[in-house]
């Protein structure tokens, strides 16, 4: 099958959508399909062979974060040419309503189109206002996928439709095979970890850093590993001087380092305050054997099955985070129980299963009008 995949966000910045697109493309290629990915990138940006650059990305504030998008005449021309030359059996557009390559591709194409929706914004005034403009274009989509129930609810509320829920995927064995680094282990008082952009408020690092002094006072040998890009000096400066040495900022980590960090953790903390539609980082941590402590967002509650696979605390509540972290760090038997339950549950998210579900959608829509052609 010839599959064209459109990513609205620049691949040079880590993110859930970008990782999903990259992994899906590689899985489909391994299965023998012909895959081309269109993504924002300069012509001289190093990208995998299956990626076609579609122009420079510009940073735009979006959903509490900063998205790097590509839009304009140059990008539109490249989208049309890519669709025309690709002669795809199925066009798979991620975040079709995003004003980037995704929306340009949706405007430019006809035929079998699959749209995957990742965003969860139940009270988005922007989406509500734009829905009447977007609906005619969205009606061209043959099948809609939402990566979670919160993403599905956002889509139904603002844009309509009846999407099927297919979660984000990951290569479970790559995380399960990771081994802890001795230099990242704290010994008897335990190691906590966090992954996310340091200066993006919704990722919740500030909540964790407010909670950490209370954890450190009870367990002075505790260690906190913080991975992600951002202003390290600013983040460190929010901690009391006496416990700063207990926090190690790792900067950006690649996938193997990320898995090793999770494997080195007695508890992975996800203190996000909102804007999360799924929580793939929780699944990654669980696959690597890290017990999860997460804020009680709808998306996270679903991943940890209401608390059966991980512990939850009230969103933004630093004292509650500290209490739950101390309870987990002091209960080795509970951590072992969570590890065992989670490692079985995450098999549901392995790409070997998720790719088959997506392919079933491709095959269904491909039975309709043949090919995806450029709109006139």
PDB file of C-alpha atoms in Angstrom, residues 146-297:
ATOM      1  CA  UNK A 146      -8.761   9.805  18.135  1.00  0.00           C
ATOM      2  CA  UNK A 147      -5.794   8.762  20.255  1.00  0.00           C
ATOM      3  CA  UNK A 148      -7.800   8.754  23.499  1.00  0.00           C
ATOM      4  CA  UNK A 149     -11.278   9.274  24.911  1.00  0.00           C
ATOM      5  CA  UNK A 150     -10.463  12.913  25.856  1.00  0.00           C
ATOM      6  CA  UNK A 151      -9.304  13.549  22.279  1.00  0.00           C
ATOM      7  CA  UNK A 152     -12.442  11.855  20.985  1.00  0.00           C
ATOM      8  CA  UNK A 153     -14.653  14.008  23.241  1.00  0.00           C
ATOM      9  CA  UNK A 154     -12.909  17.179  22.005  1.00  0.00           C
ATOM     10  CA  UNK A 155     -13.436  16.175  18.388  1.00  0.00           C
ATOM     11  CA  UNK A 156     -17.106  15.264  18.843  1.00  0.00           C
ATOM     12  CA  UNK A 157     -17.863  18.425  20.838  1.00  0.00           C
ATOM     13  CA  UNK A 158     -16.208  20.912  18.520  1.00  0.00           C
ATOM     14  CA  UNK A 159     -16.076  19.309  15.086  1.00  0.00           C
ATOM     15  CA  UNK A 160     -18.517  16.411  15.119  1.00  0.00           C
ATOM     16  CA  UNK A 161     -18.015  12.964  13.658  1.00  0.00           C
ATOM     17  CA  UNK A 162     -17.757   9.455  15.085  1.00  0.00           C
ATOM     18  CA  UNK A 163     -14.054   8.671  15.510  1.00  0.00           C
ATOM     19  CA  UNK A 164     -12.618   5.315  16.503  1.00  0.00           C
ATOM     20  CA  UNK A 165     -10.158   5.395  19.417  1.00  0.00           C
ATOM     21  CA  UNK A 166      -6.712   3.972  18.596  1.00  0.00           C
ATOM     22  CA  UNK A 167      -4.025   4.932  21.115  1.00  0.00           C
ATOM     23  CA  UNK A 168      -0.533   6.178  20.526  1.00  0.00           C
ATOM     24  CA  UNK A 169       1.975   3.374  20.123  1.00  0.00           C
ATOM     25  CA  UNK A 170       5.447   2.623  21.359  1.00  0.00           C
ATOM     26  CA  UNK A 171       8.081  -0.072  20.940  1.00  0.00           C
ATOM     27  CA  UNK A 172       7.519  -1.783  24.278  1.00  0.00           C
ATOM     28  CA  UNK A 173      10.555  -4.058  24.106  1.00  0.00           C
ATOM     29  CA  UNK A 174      12.933  -1.133  23.622  1.00  0.00           C
ATOM     30  CA  UNK A 175      11.810   0.270  26.971  1.00  0.00           C
ATOM     31  CA  UNK A 176      11.495  -3.093  28.714  1.00  0.00           C
ATOM     32  CA  UNK A 177      15.094  -3.921  27.771  1.00  0.00           C
ATOM     33  CA  UNK A 178      16.507  -0.719  29.300  1.00  0.00           C
ATOM     34  CA  UNK A 179      18.803  -1.081  32.289  1.00  0.00           C
ATOM     35  CA  UNK A 180      19.326   1.405  35.121  1.00  0.00           C
ATOM     36  CA  UNK A 181      22.447   3.553  35.290  1.00  0.00           C
ATOM     37  CA  UNK A 182      24.273   3.185  38.572  1.00  0.00           C
ATOM     38  CA  UNK A 183      25.122   6.899  38.544  1.00  0.00           C
ATOM     39  CA  UNK A 184      21.414   7.768  38.452  1.00  0.00           C
ATOM     40  CA  UNK A 185      20.416   5.554  41.347  1.00  0.00           C
ATOM     41  CA  UNK A 186      20.071   7.046  44.830  1.00  0.00           C
ATOM     42  CA  UNK A 187      20.186   3.921  46.941  1.00  0.00           C
ATOM     43  CA  UNK A 188      17.827   3.474  49.889  1.00  0.00           C
ATOM     44  CA  UNK A 189      16.023   6.821  49.683  1.00  0.00           C
ATOM     45  CA  UNK A 190      15.005   6.376  46.046  1.00  0.00           C
ATOM     46  CA  UNK A 191      15.137   8.120  42.688  1.00  0.00           C
ATOM     47  CA  UNK A 192      12.345  10.246  41.206  1.00  0.00           C
ATOM     48  CA  UNK A 193      12.280  11.390  37.583  1.00  0.00           C
ATOM     49  CA  UNK A 194      10.520  13.882  35.332  1.00  0.00           C
ATOM     50  CA  UNK A 195      10.477  14.410  31.555  1.00  0.00           C
ATOM     51  CA  UNK A 196       9.147  17.530  29.861  1.00  0.00           C
ATOM     52  CA  UNK A 197       9.929  21.041  28.721  1.00  0.00           C
ATOM     53  CA  UNK A 198      11.175  22.916  31.768  1.00  0.00           C
ATOM     54  CA  UNK A 199       9.648  26.281  30.905  1.00  0.00           C
ATOM     55  CA  UNK A 200       6.249  25.066  29.708  1.00  0.00           C
ATOM     56  CA  UNK A 201       3.896  25.579  32.675  1.00  0.00           C
ATOM     57  CA  UNK A 202       1.416  22.852  31.741  1.00  0.00           C
ATOM     58  CA  UNK A 203       4.154  20.205  32.003  1.00  0.00           C
ATOM     59  CA  UNK A 204       4.080  20.866  35.734  1.00  0.00           C
ATOM     60  CA  UNK A 205       7.760  20.933  36.686  1.00  0.00           C
ATOM     61  CA  UNK A 206       7.045  23.884  38.991  1.00  0.00           C
ATOM     62  CA  UNK A 207       4.567  21.710  40.928  1.00  0.00           C
ATOM     63  CA  UNK A 208       7.157  18.962  41.342  1.00  0.00           C
ATOM     64  CA  UNK A 209       9.881  21.391  42.426  1.00  0.00           C
ATOM     65  CA  UNK A 210       7.524  22.895  45.026  1.00  0.00           C
ATOM     66  CA  UNK A 211       6.903  19.377  46.363  1.00  0.00           C
ATOM     67  CA  UNK A 212      10.498  18.213  46.326  1.00  0.00           C
ATOM     68  CA  UNK A 213      11.824  19.977  49.481  1.00  0.00           C
ATOM     69  CA  UNK A 214       9.220  18.159  51.599  1.00  0.00           C
ATOM     70  CA  UNK A 215      10.250  14.848  50.033  1.00  0.00           C
ATOM     71  CA  UNK A 216      13.940  15.629  50.577  1.00  0.00           C
ATOM     72  CA  UNK A 217      13.425  16.524  54.251  1.00  0.00           C
ATOM     73  CA  UNK A 218      11.881  13.107  54.901  1.00  0.00           C
ATOM     74  CA  UNK A 219      14.342  11.228  52.678  1.00  0.00           C
ATOM     75  CA  UNK A 220      17.565  13.294  52.475  1.00  0.00           C
ATOM     76  CA  UNK A 221      19.245  10.759  50.203  1.00  0.00           C
ATOM     77  CA  UNK A 222      16.520  11.028  47.532  1.00  0.00           C
ATOM     78  CA  UNK A 223      17.491  11.897  43.970  1.00  0.00           C
ATOM     79  CA  UNK A 224      15.452  13.733  41.322  1.00  0.00           C
ATOM     80  CA  UNK A 225      16.331  13.397  37.626  1.00  0.00           C
ATOM     81  CA  UNK A 226      14.900  16.118  35.358  1.00  0.00           C
ATOM     82  CA  UNK A 227      15.095  15.646  31.574  1.00  0.00           C
ATOM     83  CA  UNK A 228      14.015  18.152  28.946  1.00  0.00           C
ATOM     84  CA  UNK A 229      14.968  21.413  27.311  1.00  0.00           C
ATOM     85  CA  UNK A 230      14.639  24.767  29.013  1.00  0.00           C
ATOM     86  CA  UNK A 231      16.333  27.203  31.383  1.00  0.00           C
ATOM     87  CA  UNK A 232      18.076  25.011  33.958  1.00  0.00           C
ATOM     88  CA  UNK A 233      19.334  27.917  36.070  1.00  0.00           C
ATOM     89  CA  UNK A 234      15.831  29.340  36.393  1.00  0.00           C
ATOM     90  CA  UNK A 235      14.384  25.973  37.392  1.00  0.00           C
ATOM     91  CA  UNK A 236      17.175  25.240  39.872  1.00  0.00           C
ATOM     92  CA  UNK A 237      16.767  28.691  41.373  1.00  0.00           C
ATOM     93  CA  UNK A 238      13.245  27.849  42.565  1.00  0.00           C
ATOM     94  CA  UNK A 239      14.654  25.174  44.906  1.00  0.00           C
ATOM     95  CA  UNK A 240      15.951  25.884  48.406  1.00  0.00           C
ATOM     96  CA  UNK A 241      19.771  25.881  48.330  1.00  0.00           C
ATOM     97  CA  UNK A 242      20.053  22.963  50.746  1.00  0.00           C
ATOM     98  CA  UNK A 243      18.387  20.458  48.391  1.00  0.00           C
ATOM     99  CA  UNK A 244      19.638  21.663  45.000  1.00  0.00           C
ATOM    100  CA  UNK A 245      22.416  19.075  44.869  1.00  0.00           C
ATOM    101  CA  UNK A 246      19.787  16.327  45.026  1.00  0.00           C
ATOM    102  CA  UNK A 247      18.365  17.406  41.636  1.00  0.00           C
ATOM    103  CA  UNK A 248      20.193  16.490  38.426  1.00  0.00           C
ATOM    104  CA  UNK A 249      19.200  18.244  35.208  1.00  0.00           C
ATOM    105  CA  UNK A 250      19.954  15.951  32.269  1.00  0.00           C
ATOM    106  CA  UNK A 251      18.977  18.303  29.443  1.00  0.00           C
ATOM    107  CA  UNK A 252      17.640  16.750  26.253  1.00  0.00           C
ATOM    108  CA  UNK A 253      17.803  12.962  26.234  1.00  0.00           C
ATOM    109  CA  UNK A 254      17.526  10.622  23.259  1.00  0.00           C
ATOM    110  CA  UNK A 255      15.254   7.575  23.286  1.00  0.00           C
ATOM    111  CA  UNK A 256      17.794   5.125  24.797  1.00  0.00           C
ATOM    112  CA  UNK A 257      18.740   7.624  27.514  1.00  0.00           C
ATOM    113  CA  UNK A 258      15.076   8.274  28.237  1.00  0.00           C
ATOM    114  CA  UNK A 259      14.445   4.552  28.678  1.00  0.00           C
ATOM    115  CA  UNK A 260      17.489   4.253  30.972  1.00  0.00           C
ATOM    116  CA  UNK A 261      16.219   7.153  33.077  1.00  0.00           C
ATOM    117  CA  UNK A 262      12.864   5.435  33.523  1.00  0.00           C
ATOM    118  CA  UNK A 263      14.585   2.147  34.383  1.00  0.00           C
ATOM    119  CA  UNK A 264      16.665   3.996  36.995  1.00  0.00           C
ATOM    120  CA  UNK A 265      13.583   5.478  38.670  1.00  0.00           C
ATOM    121  CA  UNK A 266      11.800   4.252  41.754  1.00  0.00           C
ATOM    122  CA  UNK A 267       8.942   6.618  40.815  1.00  0.00           C
ATOM    123  CA  UNK A 268       8.268   8.514  37.605  1.00  0.00           C
ATOM    124  CA  UNK A 269       6.343  11.733  38.327  1.00  0.00           C
ATOM    125  CA  UNK A 270       3.975  13.248  35.744  1.00  0.00           C
ATOM    126  CA  UNK A 271       2.771  16.530  37.323  1.00  0.00           C
ATOM    127  CA  UNK A 272       1.147  18.019  34.193  1.00  0.00           C
ATOM    128  CA  UNK A 273      -1.596  20.543  34.845  1.00  0.00           C
ATOM    129  CA  UNK A 274      -3.651  20.213  31.638  1.00  0.00           C
ATOM    130  CA  UNK A 275      -3.696  19.961  27.865  1.00  0.00           C
ATOM    131  CA  UNK A 276      -2.828  16.246  27.791  1.00  0.00           C
ATOM    132  CA  UNK A 277      -4.854  14.055  25.469  1.00  0.00           C
ATOM    133  CA  UNK A 278      -3.155  10.724  26.116  1.00  0.00           C
ATOM    134  CA  UNK A 279       0.024  10.443  28.168  1.00  0.00           C
ATOM    135  CA  UNK A 280       2.446   8.347  26.125  1.00  0.00           C
ATOM    136  CA  UNK A 281       5.238   9.246  28.552  1.00  0.00           C
ATOM    137  CA  UNK A 282       3.369   7.354  31.279  1.00  0.00           C
ATOM    138  CA  UNK A 283       3.205   4.267  29.074  1.00  0.00           C
ATOM    139  CA  UNK A 284       6.918   4.572  28.267  1.00  0.00           C
ATOM    140  CA  UNK A 285       7.809   4.809  31.950  1.00  0.00           C
ATOM    141  CA  UNK A 286       5.589   1.848  32.795  1.00  0.00           C
ATOM    142  CA  UNK A 287       7.138  -0.232  30.011  1.00  0.00           C
ATOM    143  CA  UNK A 288      10.603   0.457  31.428  1.00  0.00           C
ATOM    144  CA  UNK A 289       9.516  -0.603  34.907  1.00  0.00           C
ATOM    145  CA  UNK A 290       9.048   2.755  36.622  1.00  0.00           C
ATOM    146  CA  UNK A 291       6.032   3.033  38.952  1.00  0.00           C
ATOM    147  CA  UNK A 292       4.024   6.101  37.920  1.00  0.00           C
ATOM    148  CA  UNK A 293       2.728   8.954  40.053  1.00  0.00           C
ATOM    149  CA  UNK A 294       0.574  11.254  37.916  1.00  0.00           C
ATOM    150  CA  UNK A 295      -1.713  14.242  38.266  1.00  0.00           C
ATOM    151  CA  UNK A 296      -5.356  13.279  38.115  1.00  0.00           C
ATOM    152  CA  UNK A 297      -6.074  14.410  34.554  1.00  0.00           C
TER     153      UNK A 297
END
